[in-house]
Coordinates of C-alpha atoms in Angstrom, one line a residue:
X1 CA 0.0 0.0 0.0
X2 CA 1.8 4.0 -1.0
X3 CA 1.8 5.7 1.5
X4 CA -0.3 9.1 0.3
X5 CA 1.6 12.7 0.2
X6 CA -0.2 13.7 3.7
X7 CA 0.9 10.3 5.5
X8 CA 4.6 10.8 4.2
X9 CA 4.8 14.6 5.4
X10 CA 3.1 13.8 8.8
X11 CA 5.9 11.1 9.2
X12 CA 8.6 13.4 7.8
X13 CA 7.3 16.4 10.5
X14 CA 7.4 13.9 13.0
X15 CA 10.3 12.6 13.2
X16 CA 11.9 16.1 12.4
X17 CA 9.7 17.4 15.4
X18 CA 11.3 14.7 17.7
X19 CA 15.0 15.0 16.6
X20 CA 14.4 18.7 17.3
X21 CA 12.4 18.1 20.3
X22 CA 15.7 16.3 22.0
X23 CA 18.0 18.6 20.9
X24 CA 16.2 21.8 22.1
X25 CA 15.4 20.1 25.8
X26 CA 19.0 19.3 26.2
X27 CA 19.7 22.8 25.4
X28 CA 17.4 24.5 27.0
X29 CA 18.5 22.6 30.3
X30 CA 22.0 23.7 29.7
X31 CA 21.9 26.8 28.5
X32 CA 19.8 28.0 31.8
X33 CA 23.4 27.8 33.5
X34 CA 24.7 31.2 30.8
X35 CA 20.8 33.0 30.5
X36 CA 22.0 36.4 31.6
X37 CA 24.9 36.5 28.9
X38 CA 23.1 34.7 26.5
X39 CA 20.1 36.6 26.3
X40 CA 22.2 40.5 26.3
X41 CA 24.3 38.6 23.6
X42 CA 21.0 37.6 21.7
X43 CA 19.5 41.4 22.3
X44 CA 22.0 43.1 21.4
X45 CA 25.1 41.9 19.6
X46 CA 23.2 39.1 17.9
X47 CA 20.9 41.9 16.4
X48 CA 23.7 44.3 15.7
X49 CA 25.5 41.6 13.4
X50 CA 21.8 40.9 11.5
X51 CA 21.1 44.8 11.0
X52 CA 24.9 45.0 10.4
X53 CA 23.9 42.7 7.5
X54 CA 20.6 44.0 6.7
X55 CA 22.5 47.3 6.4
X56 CA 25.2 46.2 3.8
X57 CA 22.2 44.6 1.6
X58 CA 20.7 47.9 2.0
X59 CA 23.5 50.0 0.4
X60 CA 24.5 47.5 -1.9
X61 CA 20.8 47.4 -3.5
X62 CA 21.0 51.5 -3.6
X63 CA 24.2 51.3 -5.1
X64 CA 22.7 48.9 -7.8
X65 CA 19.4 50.9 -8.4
X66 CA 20.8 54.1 -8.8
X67 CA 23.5 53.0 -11.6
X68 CA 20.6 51.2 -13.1
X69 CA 18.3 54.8 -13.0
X70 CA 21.5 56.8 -14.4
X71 CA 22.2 54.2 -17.2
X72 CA 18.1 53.6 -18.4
X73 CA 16.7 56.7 -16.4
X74 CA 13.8 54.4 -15.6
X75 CA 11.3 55.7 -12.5
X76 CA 10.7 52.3 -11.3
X77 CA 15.0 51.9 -10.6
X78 CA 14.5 55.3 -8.5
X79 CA 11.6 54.2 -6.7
X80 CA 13.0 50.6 -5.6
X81 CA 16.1 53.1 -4.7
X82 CA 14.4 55.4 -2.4
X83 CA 12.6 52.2 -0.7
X84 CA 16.2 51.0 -0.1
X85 CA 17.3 53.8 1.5
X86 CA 14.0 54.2 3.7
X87 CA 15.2 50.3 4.8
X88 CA 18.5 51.5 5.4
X89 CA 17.9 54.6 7.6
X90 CA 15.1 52.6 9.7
X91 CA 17.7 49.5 10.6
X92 CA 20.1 52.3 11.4
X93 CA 17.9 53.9 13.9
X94 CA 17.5 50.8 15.2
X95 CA 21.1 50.0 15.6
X96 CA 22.0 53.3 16.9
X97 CA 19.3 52.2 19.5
X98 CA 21.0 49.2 20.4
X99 CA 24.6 50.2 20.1
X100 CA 25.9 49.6 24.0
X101 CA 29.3 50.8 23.8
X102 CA 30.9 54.1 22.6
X103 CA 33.3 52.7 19.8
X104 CA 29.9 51.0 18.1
X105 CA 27.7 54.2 18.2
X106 CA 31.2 56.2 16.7
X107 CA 31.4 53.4 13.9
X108 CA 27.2 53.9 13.5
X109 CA 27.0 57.9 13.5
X110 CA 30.5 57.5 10.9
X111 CA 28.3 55.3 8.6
X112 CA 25.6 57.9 9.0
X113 CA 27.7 60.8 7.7
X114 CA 29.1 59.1 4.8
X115 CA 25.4 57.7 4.0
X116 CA 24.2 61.2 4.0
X117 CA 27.0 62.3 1.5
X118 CA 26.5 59.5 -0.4
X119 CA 22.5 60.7 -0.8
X120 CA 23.6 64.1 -1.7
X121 CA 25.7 63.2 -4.3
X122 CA 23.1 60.8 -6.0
X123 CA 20.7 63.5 -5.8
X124 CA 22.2 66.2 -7.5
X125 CA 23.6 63.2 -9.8
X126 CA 19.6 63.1 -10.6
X127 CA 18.7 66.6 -10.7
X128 CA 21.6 66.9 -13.2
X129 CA 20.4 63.7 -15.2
X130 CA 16.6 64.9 -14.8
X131 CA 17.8 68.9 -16.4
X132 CA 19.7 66.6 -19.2
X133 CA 22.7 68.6 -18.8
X134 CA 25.9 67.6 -19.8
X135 CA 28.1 66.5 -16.5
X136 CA 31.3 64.3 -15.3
X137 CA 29.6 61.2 -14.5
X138 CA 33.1 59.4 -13.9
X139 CA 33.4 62.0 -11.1
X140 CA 29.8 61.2 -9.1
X141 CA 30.6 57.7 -10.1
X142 CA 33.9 57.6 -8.2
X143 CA 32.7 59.8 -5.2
X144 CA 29.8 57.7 -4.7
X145 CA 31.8 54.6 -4.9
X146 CA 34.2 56.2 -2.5
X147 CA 31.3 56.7 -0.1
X148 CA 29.7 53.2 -0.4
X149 CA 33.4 51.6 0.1
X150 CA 33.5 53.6 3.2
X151 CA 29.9 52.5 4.9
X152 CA 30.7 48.6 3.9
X153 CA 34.4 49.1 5.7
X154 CA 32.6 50.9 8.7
X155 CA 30.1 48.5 8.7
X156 CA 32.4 45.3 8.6
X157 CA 34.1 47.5 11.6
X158 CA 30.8 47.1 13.0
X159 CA 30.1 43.6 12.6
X160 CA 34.3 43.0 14.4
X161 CA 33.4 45.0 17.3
X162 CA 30.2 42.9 17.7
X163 CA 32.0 39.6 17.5
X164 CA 34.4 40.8 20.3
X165 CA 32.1 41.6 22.5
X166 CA 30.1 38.5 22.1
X167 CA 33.4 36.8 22.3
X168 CA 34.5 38.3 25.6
X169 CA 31.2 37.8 27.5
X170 CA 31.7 33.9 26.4
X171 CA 34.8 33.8 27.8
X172 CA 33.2 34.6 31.4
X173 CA 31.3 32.2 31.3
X174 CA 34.2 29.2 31.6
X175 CA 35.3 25.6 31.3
X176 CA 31.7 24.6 32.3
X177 CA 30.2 26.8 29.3
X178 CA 32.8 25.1 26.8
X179 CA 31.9 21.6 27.6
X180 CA 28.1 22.2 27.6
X181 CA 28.7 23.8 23.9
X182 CA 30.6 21.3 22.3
X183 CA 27.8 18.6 23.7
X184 CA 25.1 20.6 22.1
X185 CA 27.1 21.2 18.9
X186 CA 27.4 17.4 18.2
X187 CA 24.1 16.7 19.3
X188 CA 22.9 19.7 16.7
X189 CA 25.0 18.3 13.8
X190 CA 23.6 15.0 14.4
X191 CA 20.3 16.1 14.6
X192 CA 20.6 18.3 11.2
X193 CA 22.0 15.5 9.5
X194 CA 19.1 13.6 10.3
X195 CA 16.6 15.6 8.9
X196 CA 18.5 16.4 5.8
X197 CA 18.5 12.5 5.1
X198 CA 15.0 12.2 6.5
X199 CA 13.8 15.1 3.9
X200 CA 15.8 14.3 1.0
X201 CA 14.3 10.3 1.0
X202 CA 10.6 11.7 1.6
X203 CA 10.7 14.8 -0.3
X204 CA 12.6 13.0 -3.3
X205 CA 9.5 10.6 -3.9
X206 CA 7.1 13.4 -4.2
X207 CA 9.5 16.1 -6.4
X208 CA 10.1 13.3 -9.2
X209 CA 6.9 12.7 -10.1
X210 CA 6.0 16.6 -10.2
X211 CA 9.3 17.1 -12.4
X212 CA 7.8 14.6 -14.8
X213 CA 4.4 16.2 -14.6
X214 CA 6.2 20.0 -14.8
X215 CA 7.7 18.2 -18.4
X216 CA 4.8 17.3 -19.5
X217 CA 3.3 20.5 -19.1
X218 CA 6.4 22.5 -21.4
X219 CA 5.7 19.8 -24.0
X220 CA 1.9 20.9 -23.9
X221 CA 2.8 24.4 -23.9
X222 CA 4.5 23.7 -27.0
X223 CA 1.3 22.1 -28.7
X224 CA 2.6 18.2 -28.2
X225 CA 0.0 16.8 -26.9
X226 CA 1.0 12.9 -27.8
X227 CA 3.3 11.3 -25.2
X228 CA 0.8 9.4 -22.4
X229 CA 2.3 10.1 -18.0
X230 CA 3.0 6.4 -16.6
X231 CA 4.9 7.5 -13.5
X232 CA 4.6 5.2 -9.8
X233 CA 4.1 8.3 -7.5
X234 CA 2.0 8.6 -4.2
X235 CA -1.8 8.3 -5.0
X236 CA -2.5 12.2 -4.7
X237 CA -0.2 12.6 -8.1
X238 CA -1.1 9.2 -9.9
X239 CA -4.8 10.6 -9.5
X240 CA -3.6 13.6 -11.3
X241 CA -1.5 11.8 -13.9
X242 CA -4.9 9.5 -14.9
X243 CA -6.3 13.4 -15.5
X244 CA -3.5 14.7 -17.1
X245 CA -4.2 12.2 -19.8
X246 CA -7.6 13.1 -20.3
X247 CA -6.6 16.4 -20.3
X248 CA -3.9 15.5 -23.7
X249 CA -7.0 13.5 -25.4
X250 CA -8.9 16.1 -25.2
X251 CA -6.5 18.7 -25.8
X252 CA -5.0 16.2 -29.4
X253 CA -8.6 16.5 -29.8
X254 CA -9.4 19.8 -29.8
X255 CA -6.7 20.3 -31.7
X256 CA -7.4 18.7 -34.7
X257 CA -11.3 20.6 -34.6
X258 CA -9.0 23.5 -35.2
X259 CA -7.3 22.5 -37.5
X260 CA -10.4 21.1 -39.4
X261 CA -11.8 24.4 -38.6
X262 CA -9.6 26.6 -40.1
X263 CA -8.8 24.6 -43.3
X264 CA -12.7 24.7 -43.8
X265 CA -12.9 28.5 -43.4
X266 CA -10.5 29.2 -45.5
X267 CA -12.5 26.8 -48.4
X268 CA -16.3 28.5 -48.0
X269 CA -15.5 31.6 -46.8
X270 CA -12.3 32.8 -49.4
X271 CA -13.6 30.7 -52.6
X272 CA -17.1 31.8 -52.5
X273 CA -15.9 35.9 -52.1
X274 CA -13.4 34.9 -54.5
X275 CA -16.1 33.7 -56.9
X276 CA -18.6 36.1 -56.2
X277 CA -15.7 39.1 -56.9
X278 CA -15.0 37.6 -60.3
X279 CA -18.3 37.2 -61.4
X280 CA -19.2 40.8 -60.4
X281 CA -15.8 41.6 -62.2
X282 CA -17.4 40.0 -65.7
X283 CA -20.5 41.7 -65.5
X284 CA -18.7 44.8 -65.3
X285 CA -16.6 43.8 -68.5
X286 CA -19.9 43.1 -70.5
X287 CA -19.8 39.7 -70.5
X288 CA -23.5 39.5 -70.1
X289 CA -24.3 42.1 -71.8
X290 CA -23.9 45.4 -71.8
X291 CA -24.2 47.4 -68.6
X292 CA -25.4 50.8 -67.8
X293 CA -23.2 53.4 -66.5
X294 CA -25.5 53.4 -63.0
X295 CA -25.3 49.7 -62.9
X296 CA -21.3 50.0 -63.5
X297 CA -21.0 51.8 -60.5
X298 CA -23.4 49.7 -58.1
X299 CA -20.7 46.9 -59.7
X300 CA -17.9 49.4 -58.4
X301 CA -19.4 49.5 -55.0
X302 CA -20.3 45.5 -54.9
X303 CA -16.1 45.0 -56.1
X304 CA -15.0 47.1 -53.5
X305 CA -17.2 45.7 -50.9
X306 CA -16.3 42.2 -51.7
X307 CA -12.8 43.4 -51.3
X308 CA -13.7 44.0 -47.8
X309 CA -15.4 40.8 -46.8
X310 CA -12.1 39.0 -48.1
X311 CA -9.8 41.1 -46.6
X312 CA -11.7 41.1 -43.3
X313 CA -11.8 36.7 -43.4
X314 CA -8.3 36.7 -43.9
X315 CA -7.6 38.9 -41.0
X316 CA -10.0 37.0 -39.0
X317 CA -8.5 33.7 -39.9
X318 CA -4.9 35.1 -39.4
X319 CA -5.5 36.2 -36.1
X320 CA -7.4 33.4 -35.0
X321 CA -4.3 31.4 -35.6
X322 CA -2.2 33.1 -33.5
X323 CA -4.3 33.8 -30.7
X324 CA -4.8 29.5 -30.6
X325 CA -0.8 29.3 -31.4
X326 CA -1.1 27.8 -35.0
X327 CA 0.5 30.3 -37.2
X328 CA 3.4 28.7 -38.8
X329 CA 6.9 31.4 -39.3
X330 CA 9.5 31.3 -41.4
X331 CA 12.4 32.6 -39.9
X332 CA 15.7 34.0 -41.8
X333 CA 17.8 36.7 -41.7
X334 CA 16.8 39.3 -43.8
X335 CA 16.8 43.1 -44.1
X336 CA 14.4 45.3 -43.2
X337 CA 15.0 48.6 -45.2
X338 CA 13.7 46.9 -48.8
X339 CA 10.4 45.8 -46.8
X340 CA 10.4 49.2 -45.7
X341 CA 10.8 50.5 -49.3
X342 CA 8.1 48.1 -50.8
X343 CA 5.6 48.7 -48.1
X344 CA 5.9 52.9 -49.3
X345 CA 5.5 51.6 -52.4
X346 CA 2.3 50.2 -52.0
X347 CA 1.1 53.1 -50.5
X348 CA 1.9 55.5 -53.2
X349 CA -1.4 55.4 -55.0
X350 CA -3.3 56.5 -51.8
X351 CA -0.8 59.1 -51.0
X352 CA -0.9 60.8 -54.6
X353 CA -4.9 60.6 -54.3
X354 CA -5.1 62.7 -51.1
X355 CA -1.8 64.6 -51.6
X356 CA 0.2 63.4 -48.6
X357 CA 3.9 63.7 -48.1
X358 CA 5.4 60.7 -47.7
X359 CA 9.2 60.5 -46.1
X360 CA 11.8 58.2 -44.9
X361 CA 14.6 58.7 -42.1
X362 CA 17.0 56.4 -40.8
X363 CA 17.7 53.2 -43.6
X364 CA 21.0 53.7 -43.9
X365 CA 23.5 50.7 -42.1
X366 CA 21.0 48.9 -40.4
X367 CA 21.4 45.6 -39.3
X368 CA 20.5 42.1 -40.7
X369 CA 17.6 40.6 -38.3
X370 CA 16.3 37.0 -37.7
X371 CA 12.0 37.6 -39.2
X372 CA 9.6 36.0 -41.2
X373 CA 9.2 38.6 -44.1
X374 CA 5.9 38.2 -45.1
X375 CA 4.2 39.1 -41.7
X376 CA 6.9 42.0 -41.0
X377 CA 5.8 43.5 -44.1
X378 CA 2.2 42.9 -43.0
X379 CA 3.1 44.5 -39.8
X380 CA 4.8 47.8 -41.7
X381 CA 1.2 47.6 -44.4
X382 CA -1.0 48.0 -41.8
X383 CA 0.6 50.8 -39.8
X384 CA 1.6 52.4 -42.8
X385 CA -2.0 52.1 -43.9
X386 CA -3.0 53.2 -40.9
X387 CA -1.6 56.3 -40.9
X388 CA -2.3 57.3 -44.3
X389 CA -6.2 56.6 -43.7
X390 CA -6.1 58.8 -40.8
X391 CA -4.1 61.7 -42.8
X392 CA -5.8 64.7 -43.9
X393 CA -5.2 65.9 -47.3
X394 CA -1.3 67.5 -47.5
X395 CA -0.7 65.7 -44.4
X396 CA 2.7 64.0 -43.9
X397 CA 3.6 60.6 -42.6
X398 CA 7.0 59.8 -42.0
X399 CA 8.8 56.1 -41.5
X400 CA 11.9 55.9 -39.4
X401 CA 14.1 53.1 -38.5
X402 CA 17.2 53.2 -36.5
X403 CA 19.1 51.0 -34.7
X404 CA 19.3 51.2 -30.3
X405 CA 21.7 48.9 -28.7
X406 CA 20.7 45.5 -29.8
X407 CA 17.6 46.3 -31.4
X408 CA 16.4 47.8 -34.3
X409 CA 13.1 50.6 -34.1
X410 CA 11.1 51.8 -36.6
X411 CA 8.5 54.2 -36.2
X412 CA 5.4 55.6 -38.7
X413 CA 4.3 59.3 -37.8
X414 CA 1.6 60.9 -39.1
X415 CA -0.2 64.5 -38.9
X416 CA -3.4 63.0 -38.4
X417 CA -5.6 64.3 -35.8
X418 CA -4.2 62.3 -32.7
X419 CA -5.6 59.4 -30.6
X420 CA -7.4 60.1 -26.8
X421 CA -4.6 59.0 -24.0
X422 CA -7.2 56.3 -22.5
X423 CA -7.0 54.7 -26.5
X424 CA -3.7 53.9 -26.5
X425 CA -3.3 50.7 -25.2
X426 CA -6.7 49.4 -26.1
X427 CA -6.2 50.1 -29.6
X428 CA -3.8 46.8 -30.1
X429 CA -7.0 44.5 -29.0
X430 CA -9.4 42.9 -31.4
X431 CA -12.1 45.3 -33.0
X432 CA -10.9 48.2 -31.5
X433 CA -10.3 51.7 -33.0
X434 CA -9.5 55.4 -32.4
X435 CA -12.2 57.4 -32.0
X436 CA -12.6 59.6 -35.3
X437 CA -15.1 62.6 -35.7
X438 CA -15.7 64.3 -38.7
X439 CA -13.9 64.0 -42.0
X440 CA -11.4 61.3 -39.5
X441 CA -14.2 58.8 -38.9
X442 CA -13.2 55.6 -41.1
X443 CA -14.2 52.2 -42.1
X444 CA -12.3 49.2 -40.2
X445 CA -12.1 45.9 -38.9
X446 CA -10.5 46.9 -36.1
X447 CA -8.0 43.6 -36.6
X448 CA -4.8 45.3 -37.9
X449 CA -3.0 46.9 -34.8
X450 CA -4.4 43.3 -33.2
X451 CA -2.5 41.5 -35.8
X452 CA 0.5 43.2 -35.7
X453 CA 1.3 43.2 -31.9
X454 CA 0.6 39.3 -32.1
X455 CA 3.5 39.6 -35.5
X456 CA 6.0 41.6 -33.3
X457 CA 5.4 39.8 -30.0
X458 CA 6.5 36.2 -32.1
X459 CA 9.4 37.8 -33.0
X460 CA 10.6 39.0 -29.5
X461 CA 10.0 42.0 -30.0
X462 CA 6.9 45.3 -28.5
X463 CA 4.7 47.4 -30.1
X464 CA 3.5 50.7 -29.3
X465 CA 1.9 53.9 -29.7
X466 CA 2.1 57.6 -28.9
X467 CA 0.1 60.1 -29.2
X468 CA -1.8 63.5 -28.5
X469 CA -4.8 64.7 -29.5
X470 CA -4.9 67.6 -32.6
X471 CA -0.8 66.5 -32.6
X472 CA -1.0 63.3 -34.8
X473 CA 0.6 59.9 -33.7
X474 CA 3.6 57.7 -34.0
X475 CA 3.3 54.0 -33.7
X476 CA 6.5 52.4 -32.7
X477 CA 7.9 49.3 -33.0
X478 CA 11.3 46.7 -32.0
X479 CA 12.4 43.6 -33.0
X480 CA 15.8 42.4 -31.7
X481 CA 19.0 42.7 -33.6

């Protein structure tokens, strides 16, 4: 009969409870013999090591946030700084408070002063960072360093003094205390080894399963749904093996519904529209006659419309691939300025119709990057698109790319009439659009920005916009180099 996972922990706690138990009554019964010391040595010097500790984490993580803030200049680096330096000057105080002899409140108020230098250099350091004026940041670096080196040598100062203290009130309490030690060390050493081995042996036959199960689960997340879990295991985790399989049946599937699914759409939905837009394209010809002007431009209308419907089942399909994970890529290196190029192309007809300027920045020396061309180029068509639609007449839109560290950004401005602050973010999900008024309202699925953050996102990479209202908007995006 297994033993299930509650039995094997209750046996596990108990025996760890009883090796501890022994250990902790012998103590106990010798230690009585040193309470005075022990207990001032546990108030105070104990404690002073710990915040001695707590202090150099303290003004290490400062000294890490704030070079992070300088380098990126993010908010969130200066934030997690100033909580750092809250933590340090509260364990401090609280050392200051404890500090029993003269030499540890010197050491304490020294590590003060240099901590309160340190903060003034960091914070002009900001103000000077913030202004975005031009400064010797090998100077504050080295001053600041200077200051940190100080507060850890103080500190480990600190931490000596502590030790000798605690040292010399052990040595008062004698022979006796020495042999009582030593008989509580072993017995502790035993007693530790004990549980180790006692934890590893139960532990170990309720992590292997899980580690089998926690595979199982990457291979899912990567669509492989095939292998079956045959594990021996306590009956907790066999229970949830015999569902993990169910789960993989049903998972293989509702995998191949999709699949079936999408290869139907793509049948009756594109080759009917695809029909239906040739036939209206042969009636317009005069195939079946000949057609009056009116009727010729009701065909116009029908042509365009049907244009639509295609486009719009395409983009459906498309993006209901990614969002179930089934949209194959082809990967390669390739450059991205002649997408770039061909994508303006494209757009020149639309641009010469409502007289927009259309300009380029940035092409020159960029790198080569690992994409699948196709759906890059669909990412560039619909923001490009975008931003033409949404461009009055002698407007200008304007595609940048440049390359930032390891990553390559491109960008497509336009002088269109901006996008609400609360839009920005909600734009990139399915069916959603800017708000438009006027001449600015236009037709859309709603599906294009969708499509493109799931493009970008696939390739590593983020998508973005930014914008303010009556002063046009940018949509940014970067893929790595």
């Amino acid at each position: 009969m297994k033993l299930s996972i509650f039995s094997r922990m209750m046996i596990s706690y108990l025996a760890i409870f009883i090796l501890v138990t022994a250990v902790s009554s012998y103590a106990i019964v010798k230690i009585r013999q040193f309470n005075k010391t022990t207990k001032y040595i546990l108030a105070v010097d104990n404690r002073i090591l710990g915040y001695g500790k707590k202090l150099t984490d303290f003004i290490l993580s400062q000294s890490r946030f704030e070079r992070k803030f300088i380098l990126t200049k993010d908010q969130a680096f200066y934030d997690q700084f100033l909580s750092a330096k809250e933590d340090f000057l509260r364990v401090l105080t609280e050392t200051l408070v404890l500090a029993d002899t003269s030499s540890k409140k010197d050491t304490l108020n020294q590590i003060k002063k240099e901590f309160e230098n340190y903060q003034s250099l960091f914070d002009e350091e900001v103000k000077l960072v913030r202004s975005k004026r031009d400064y010797s940041r090998m100077r504050f670096e080295l001053e600041k360093q200077k200051r940190v080196d100080t507060i850890l040598e103080e500190l480990e100062t600190l931490g000596v003094q502590s030790q000798q203290d605690i040292f010399q009130r052990m040595e008062m309490l004698g022979v006796a205390g020495d042999s009582a030690r030593k008989m509580v060390i072993g017995m502790a050493i035993t007693a530790m080894v004990l549980v180790l081995l006692t934890s590893f042996f139960i532990t170990r036959t309720i992590t292997r399963p899980l580690k089998v199960l926690v595979d199982k689960t990457r291979d899912i997340s990567r669509g492989i749904f095939d292998s079956q879990l045959n594990i021996s295991s306590p009956p907790e985790v066999l229970e949830l093996a015999r569902a993990f399989n169910t789960m993989c049946e049903k998972l293989r599937a509702l995998d191949k519904m999709k699949s079936d699914f999408f290869s139907s759409m793509s049948h009756e939905l594109r080759t009917p529209l695809t029909s239906i837009k040739e036939g209206i394209s042969l009636l317009k010809d005069g195939v079946g006659g000949t057609v009056p002007e009116r009727q010729k431009r009701l065909l116009t209308i029908l042509t365009l419309e049907t244009n639509r419907l295609i486009t719009l089942v395409s983009s459906l399909l498309d993006l209901s691939k990614m969002e179930a994970g089934m949209m194959t890529y082809t990967f390669a290196k390739r450059s991205l300025a002649p997408l770039i190029e061909r994508a303006m192309i494209e757009m020149v007809p639309l641009v010469e119709s409502k007289k927009i300027r259309l300009e380029q920045k940035g092409f020159e020396s960029l790198p080569t990057l690992r994409m699948d061309s196709e759906r890059i180029l669909q990412v560039l068509r619909n923001l490009m698109g975008n931003a033409v639609k949404f461009t009055p007449e002698g407007g200008r839109v304007t595609i940048s790319a440049r390359q930032v560290n390891q990553e390559v950004e491109v960008s497509v401005a336009d002088t269109g009439p901006g996008i609400p602050a609360e839009k920005l973010t909600t734009i990139f999900d399915k069916y959603q659009q800017a708000d438009g008024s006027g001449s600015y309202r236009m037709k859309g699925t709603g599906l294009g920005l969708s499509i493109a953050q799931h493009v970008v996102s696939s390739h590593g990479g983020r998508i973005w916009a930014e914008s303010r209202l009556g002063e046009g908007s940018i949509f940014i995006f970067v893929l790595p180099a």
